[in-house]
XYZ file of C-alpha atoms in Angstrom:
458
model
C 0.794 -5.487 0.259
C 0.434 -6.962 3.729
C -1.426 -4.836 6.245
C -3.123 -5.079 9.616
C -6.346 -3.242 10.461
C -6.996 -2.801 14.182
C -10.703 -2.344 14.825
C -13.559 -4.112 13.023
C -16.090 -1.312 13.389
C -17.607 0.614 10.489
C -14.357 2.339 9.475
C -12.224 -0.790 9.775
C -14.847 -2.760 7.876
C -14.944 -0.247 5.016
C -11.155 -0.105 4.676
C -11.050 -3.897 4.559
C -13.878 -3.926 2.013
C -12.059 -1.464 -0.261
C -8.725 -3.278 -0.129
C -9.603 -6.975 0.179
C -10.497 -7.246 -3.510
C -7.161 -5.774 -4.622
C -4.842 -8.713 -3.993
C -3.786 -7.435 -0.567
C -3.012 -9.649 2.416
C -5.229 -8.224 5.173
C -5.654 -9.237 8.807
C -8.208 -7.541 11.049
C -7.899 -7.464 14.848
C -10.801 -6.793 17.220
C -11.585 -7.776 20.792
C -15.174 -8.664 19.808
C -15.180 -12.238 18.408
C -18.587 -11.743 16.776
C -17.357 -8.733 14.769
C -14.292 -10.694 13.673
C -16.445 -13.666 12.660
C -18.852 -11.533 10.624
C -16.045 -9.719 8.851
C -14.056 -12.840 7.941
C -17.239 -14.536 6.698
C -18.078 -11.551 4.476
C -14.673 -10.488 3.137
C -11.467 -12.148 1.961
C -9.526 -11.249 5.101
C -8.032 -13.041 8.089
C -9.158 -12.252 11.619
C -7.603 -12.295 15.068
C -9.564 -11.807 18.297
C -7.829 -9.860 21.042
C -6.638 -6.451 22.192
C -4.707 -4.918 19.302
C -2.139 -3.189 21.516
C -0.863 -6.490 22.930
C 2.383 -7.568 21.196
C 1.460 -11.263 21.067
C -1.837 -10.399 19.341
C -0.003 -8.277 16.754
C 2.468 -11.109 16.231
C -0.399 -13.559 15.605
C -1.733 -11.093 13.018
C 1.564 -11.178 11.122
C 3.156 -7.946 12.327
C 6.691 -9.254 11.790
C 6.428 -8.872 8.014
C 3.598 -6.345 7.563
C 3.960 -3.218 5.412
C 1.391 -1.087 7.215
C -0.811 -0.974 10.292
C -4.045 1.036 10.564
C -5.372 1.569 14.093
C -9.049 2.586 14.102
C -10.350 1.063 17.337
C -12.738 3.088 19.495
C -9.920 3.930 21.926
C -7.400 6.680 21.143
C -5.004 5.223 23.677
C -5.148 1.736 22.157
C -4.567 3.201 18.686
C -1.527 5.135 19.890
C -0.011 2.166 21.729
C -0.630 -0.041 18.675
C 1.549 2.272 16.587
C 4.244 2.411 19.262
C 4.423 -1.393 19.551
C 4.283 -1.762 15.756
C 7.320 0.511 15.480
C 9.393 -0.531 18.488
C 8.815 -4.291 18.401
C 7.964 -5.125 14.792
C 9.472 -2.246 12.742
C 6.324 -1.874 10.636
C 7.235 0.880 8.139
C 3.947 2.804 8.008
C 1.527 3.492 10.836
C -1.859 5.277 10.745
C -3.969 6.026 13.823
C -7.382 7.550 14.442
C -7.232 9.986 17.374
C -10.360 11.815 18.560
C -9.366 13.520 21.811
C -8.447 17.101 20.939
C -5.906 17.440 23.760
C -3.746 14.856 21.991
C -3.835 17.022 18.863
C -2.915 20.400 20.349
C -0.101 22.172 18.515
C 1.813 22.499 21.788
C 2.203 18.710 21.874
C 2.927 18.058 18.188
C 6.416 16.737 19.013
C 4.714 13.771 20.668
C 4.397 11.986 17.318
C 7.997 12.274 16.152
C 9.787 9.025 15.296
C 11.885 9.167 18.461
C 8.783 9.570 20.649
C 5.505 7.994 19.495
C 6.029 7.235 15.804
C 2.691 7.696 14.042
C 3.058 8.597 10.363
C -0.461 9.893 9.876
C -3.146 10.845 12.400
C -6.817 10.936 11.459
C -8.873 13.408 13.513
C -12.491 12.641 12.517
C -14.063 15.586 14.322
C -11.940 18.209 12.571
C -12.330 16.577 9.162
C -16.091 16.119 9.558
C -16.384 19.770 10.604
C -14.575 20.771 7.404
C -17.035 18.685 5.388
C -19.988 20.259 7.220
C -18.809 23.744 6.293
C -18.431 22.690 2.653
C -22.035 21.441 2.774
C -23.196 24.816 4.063
C -21.524 26.528 1.120
C -23.451 24.280 -1.301
C -26.503 23.268 0.762
C -28.506 21.881 -2.161
C -25.898 19.171 -2.751
C -26.184 15.865 -0.928
C -22.387 15.527 -1.154
C -19.510 17.865 -2.013
C -15.764 17.433 -2.368
C -13.046 19.582 -3.944
C -10.127 18.462 -6.102
C -7.229 19.929 -8.079
C -6.250 22.489 -5.439
C -9.869 23.574 -5.045
C -10.382 24.380 -8.726
C -12.701 21.418 -9.418
C -15.712 20.316 -7.405
C -17.636 17.058 -7.204
C -21.324 17.513 -6.369
C -23.863 14.876 -5.422
C -27.369 16.041 -6.410
C -30.706 14.286 -5.889
C -33.001 15.008 -8.854
C -36.634 15.945 -8.333
C -39.559 16.452 -10.692
C -38.573 20.113 -11.109
C -35.282 19.264 -12.832
C -35.321 20.888 -16.287
C -33.245 18.218 -18.040
C -35.086 15.024 -17.123
C -35.291 12.445 -19.925
C -32.662 14.351 -21.901
C -29.690 12.339 -23.256
C -26.518 13.442 -21.501
C -24.816 14.105 -24.830
C -27.352 16.895 -25.448
C -26.474 18.747 -22.245
C -23.258 20.060 -23.782
C -25.300 21.337 -26.737
C -28.003 22.935 -24.581
C -25.465 24.538 -22.237
C -22.419 25.008 -24.442
C -20.587 27.341 -22.047
C -21.080 25.112 -19.001
C -17.980 23.218 -17.867
C -19.461 20.099 -16.284
C -19.689 16.341 -16.702
C -21.973 13.772 -15.070
C -19.652 10.983 -13.918
C -21.991 8.789 -11.883
C -25.689 8.021 -11.454
C -27.322 6.106 -8.611
C -30.706 4.698 -9.617
C -32.730 2.283 -7.501
C -29.718 2.085 -5.153
C -27.371 0.963 -7.945
C -24.448 3.220 -8.901
C -23.252 3.202 -12.519
C -21.125 5.214 -14.932
C -23.499 6.830 -17.457
C -23.066 6.669 -21.215
C -23.656 9.705 -23.487
C -27.033 8.326 -24.590
C -28.275 7.737 -21.028
C -31.073 9.920 -19.666
C -31.729 11.222 -16.166
C -34.942 10.597 -14.234
C -36.591 11.977 -11.108
C -35.231 10.149 -8.085
C -31.763 9.705 -9.572
C -28.792 10.834 -7.539
C -26.064 12.137 -9.815
C -22.396 12.916 -9.284
C -21.161 15.794 -11.397
C -17.741 17.403 -11.824
C -17.600 21.145 -12.412
C -15.859 24.370 -11.435
C -16.772 26.527 -8.461
C -17.961 29.419 -10.653
C -20.400 27.093 -12.452
C -21.983 25.617 -9.306
C -24.880 28.144 -9.080
C -25.786 27.494 -12.714
C -25.619 23.729 -12.197
C -28.018 23.963 -9.262
C -30.384 26.061 -11.382
C -30.299 23.569 -14.270
C -30.967 20.627 -11.983
C -33.755 22.369 -10.074
C -31.980 23.249 -6.838
C -31.691 26.441 -4.827
C -28.453 28.405 -5.081
C -28.793 30.258 -1.797
C -26.201 29.430 0.841
C -27.471 29.608 4.402
C -26.144 32.238 6.799
C -28.661 31.795 9.637
C -27.899 28.392 11.064
C -28.972 26.105 13.887
C -26.613 23.319 14.943
C -28.267 20.499 16.874
C -25.660 18.817 19.050
C -22.827 20.578 20.831
C -20.384 17.690 20.858
C -16.885 17.849 19.408
C -18.144 18.136 15.823
C -20.764 20.792 16.585
C -18.281 22.831 18.608
C -15.638 22.581 15.882
C -18.115 23.737 13.205
C -19.207 26.720 15.309
C -15.590 27.615 16.114
C -14.549 27.537 12.458
C -17.576 29.584 11.416
C -16.756 32.239 14.027
C -13.137 32.444 12.877
C -13.549 32.229 9.101
C -17.121 33.197 8.152
C -18.292 36.275 10.025
C -21.531 36.443 8.003
C -22.956 33.350 9.734
C -25.368 33.737 12.652
C -25.249 30.472 14.581
C -27.259 28.901 17.382
C -26.405 25.567 19.011
C -28.954 23.365 20.759
C -27.269 21.033 23.270
C -29.156 18.582 25.475
C -26.625 18.407 28.332
C -26.689 21.507 30.532
C -23.096 20.949 31.651
C -21.893 20.608 28.062
C -23.951 23.630 26.968
C -22.293 25.778 29.627
C -18.855 24.501 28.625
C -19.207 25.286 24.916
C -20.853 28.648 25.675
C -17.650 29.620 27.491
C -15.565 28.634 24.447
C -17.622 30.488 21.834
C -17.857 34.257 21.451
C -20.727 34.993 19.063
C -22.652 31.720 18.927
C -25.871 31.486 20.957
C -26.075 28.238 22.963
C -29.485 26.868 23.985
C -29.886 24.026 26.470
C -32.541 21.516 25.457
C -33.673 18.768 23.102
C -33.396 19.385 19.355
C -36.721 17.558 18.932
C -38.564 19.926 21.300
C -40.995 21.998 19.209
C -41.205 24.780 21.789
C -37.419 25.105 21.857
C -37.252 25.114 18.060
C -39.822 27.905 17.984
C -37.781 29.819 20.562
C -34.766 29.416 18.259
C -36.842 30.862 15.357
C -36.587 27.679 13.328
C -38.900 29.102 10.651
C -36.490 31.976 9.988
C -33.189 30.085 9.687
C -31.614 29.083 6.382
C -30.309 25.672 7.431
C -30.146 23.109 10.227
C -27.119 20.907 10.847
C -27.906 17.881 13.046
C -24.574 16.728 14.485
C -25.338 14.631 17.561
C -23.757 11.205 18.108
C -27.057 9.452 17.380
C -28.062 8.939 13.734
C -31.774 8.580 14.407
C -31.864 11.709 16.548
C -30.159 13.608 13.737
C -32.569 12.341 11.099
C -35.676 13.033 13.190
C -34.354 16.469 14.139
C -33.975 17.308 10.455
C -37.483 16.057 9.700
C -38.948 18.140 12.529
C -36.965 21.206 11.416
C -38.255 20.732 7.865
C -41.840 20.487 9.079
C -41.282 23.683 11.069
C -40.298 25.652 7.974
C -36.514 25.251 7.676
C -35.611 25.082 3.942
C -32.340 23.106 4.192
C -31.539 20.260 6.590
C -28.271 18.311 6.756
C -27.785 15.256 8.962
C -24.687 13.533 10.270
C -25.103 9.796 9.577
C -22.672 7.116 10.718
C -24.617 4.082 9.480
C -24.519 3.927 5.645
C -27.616 1.708 5.557
C -29.695 4.671 6.763
C -28.766 7.084 3.966
C -31.456 5.727 1.626
C -34.077 6.854 4.177
C -32.957 10.482 4.199
C -34.627 11.731 1.028
C -38.079 10.243 1.842
C -37.784 11.923 5.267
C -37.126 15.296 3.641
C -33.463 15.501 4.670
C -31.538 17.431 2.017
C -27.989 16.253 2.612
C -25.834 14.144 4.862
C -22.341 14.003 6.301
C -20.665 10.630 6.759
C -17.799 10.538 9.293
C -17.037 7.033 8.101
C -16.690 8.106 4.459
C -14.529 11.067 5.451
C -12.222 8.923 7.574
C -11.989 6.104 5.026
C -11.223 8.576 2.220
C -8.331 10.062 4.192
C -6.905 6.652 5.020
C -7.200 5.441 1.419
C -5.346 8.552 0.295
C -2.368 7.463 2.376
C -2.630 3.816 1.373
C -2.722 4.643 -2.330
C 0.721 6.149 -2.074
C 3.080 7.450 -4.748
C 1.577 10.096 -7.035
C -1.989 9.760 -5.766
C -2.844 13.166 -4.294
C -6.282 12.486 -2.862
C -9.006 9.846 -2.685
C -12.729 10.254 -2.030
C -14.844 7.224 -1.163
C -18.358 7.063 -2.638
C -21.225 5.324 -0.861
C -20.792 1.953 0.789
C -17.419 1.214 -0.870
C -19.210 1.519 -4.226
C -16.694 3.773 -5.949
C -13.731 6.087 -5.497
C -12.573 9.348 -6.985
C -8.796 9.271 -7.365
C -6.745 12.388 -8.004
C -3.302 11.534 -9.368
C -0.428 12.955 -11.363
C 0.351 11.526 -14.805
C 3.798 9.943 -14.910
C 5.896 10.302 -18.038
C 6.348 6.526 -18.059
C 2.616 5.865 -17.749
C 0.828 4.239 -20.668
C -1.644 7.140 -20.744
C 0.946 9.947 -20.925
C 0.734 11.912 -24.171
C -2.418 10.118 -25.328
C -5.747 11.678 -26.239
C -8.566 10.781 -23.858
C -10.539 9.004 -26.595
C -7.566 6.759 -27.428
C -7.069 5.469 -23.894
C -8.641 2.115 -23.031
C -10.234 3.078 -19.750
C -11.789 0.340 -17.596
C -15.482 -0.086 -18.395
C -16.775 1.409 -15.159
C -14.551 4.480 -14.928
C -14.586 8.003 -16.329
C -12.264 10.998 -16.363
C -13.732 13.913 -14.418
C -11.375 16.894 -14.614
C -7.766 17.692 -15.480
C -5.292 20.357 -14.395
C -2.331 21.047 -16.668
C -0.014 24.065 -16.897
C -2.036 25.825 -14.216
C -5.354 25.470 -16.069
C -8.254 23.261 -14.995
C -10.775 21.947 -17.502
C -13.313 19.237 -18.156
C -11.559 16.994 -20.709
C -12.890 16.328 -24.196
C -12.129 13.363 -26.411
C -9.186 15.099 -28.052
C -7.671 16.342 -24.765
C -4.150 14.966 -24.350
C -2.901 13.878 -20.945
C 0.565 15.367 -20.748
C 3.247 14.318 -18.293
C 2.801 16.157 -15.008
C -0.922 16.799 -15.498
C -3.140 16.039 -12.507
C -6.337 14.145 -13.293
C -9.414 12.997 -11.378
C -10.972 9.632 -12.184
C -14.369 8.403 -10.971
C -14.371 4.587 -10.904
C -16.424 1.790 -9.423
C -14.443 -0.099 -6.803
C -13.868 -3.189 -8.932
C -11.911 -1.111 -11.471
C -9.617 0.654 -8.974
C -6.741 -1.871 -9.299
C -6.701 -1.435 -13.083
C -6.783 2.364 -12.730
C -3.796 2.240 -10.384
C -1.962 -0.003 -12.818
C -2.595 2.426 -15.680
C -1.281 5.293 -13.598
C 1.668 3.187 -12.467
C 1.032 4.263 -8.922
C 2.801 1.780 -6.694
C 2.130 1.356 -2.995
C 5.628 2.478 -2.049
C 5.995 3.026 1.649
C 9.767 3.462 1.840
């Protein structure tokens, strides 16, 4: 597939990193020559320096015969014009744009993106998606990561193991014997910053971060087994009243009446603006690192703190200060993936990655056909792919144990005939079943080949 990525920032870089190893012809456009140079030196991609919305720049990038264009520059307007030029001048079949400004996304103006107006096939709104992720984190605050699959019936949890985990140094194969009624499977382990697919004889150790598939009803028991609290926070402080913080508070007011929320916003003007938009949320003007303000907000009595400012370091330090002040659960928004390894030593319980959320959504639309969803793990380390089993697929009708899965992949959960379960060796993958596969990035092309999921954009 031939595609153009407009924007060589963190999101553009990650998309290129995921796809460049999969025999795709990729060109990245950015107006910063240094970003283009670094990216082309690091990945198997071509680079063009210039403003992506200019037709001659798109032509230099190969727009005349490209299959897809992904516009993720820092400017909404550039992203929108890129898609318009890609359609009107070059007839690129599929166009994806990242759009942040909420006024562009209002329902009243939804006709704007029709083919006869501004033809964008898929719009990524990071703030709304990140807010959704934040609310999921609040519902399972002891998890470092959470994502749902199979129409919400299966859940992937990321859990950091401490010394109080009851199953340390226990072979994974024994977990099913010790907890015979528990529907769960450990699909990934990150140890010393290296992610791998565990074998049945592997053991877990303090400091490991595990990824585990289970069902929603089993989540409290899983947290108990792995030494985590099961209490979901209802008294909440949000640090940062930007678009993400406001969206989280708005959704909580509309959907979760049990939450009692306070927002700390540094800008007085912004604080007044969001206070006018919210009905029940208390808005405080000040610095989230100010101890006196935190005491005024009763930091020692809240269940959780969400740090959602635009600055990673402010978020991380705010969580550390909240923890020191007695808050049991802290969750930080982190844009830079290189900082996530610092969170646990700082006492931060979980994190939200706008980049991962955005990349996952874009990959879902790149891996077209019968792929239903994609979730990106870490720094392009792995993906979870949810896909339907085709009748013509080589895996259809086979028992799980008889399928030659790629070495670094594992089946997580399956939904067939309306029932969701964790598959066993004798489970057969029938035509029409929907499965979730956890795989390291290098094995994704082989997984797609097995599923016979083509990148069909027509």
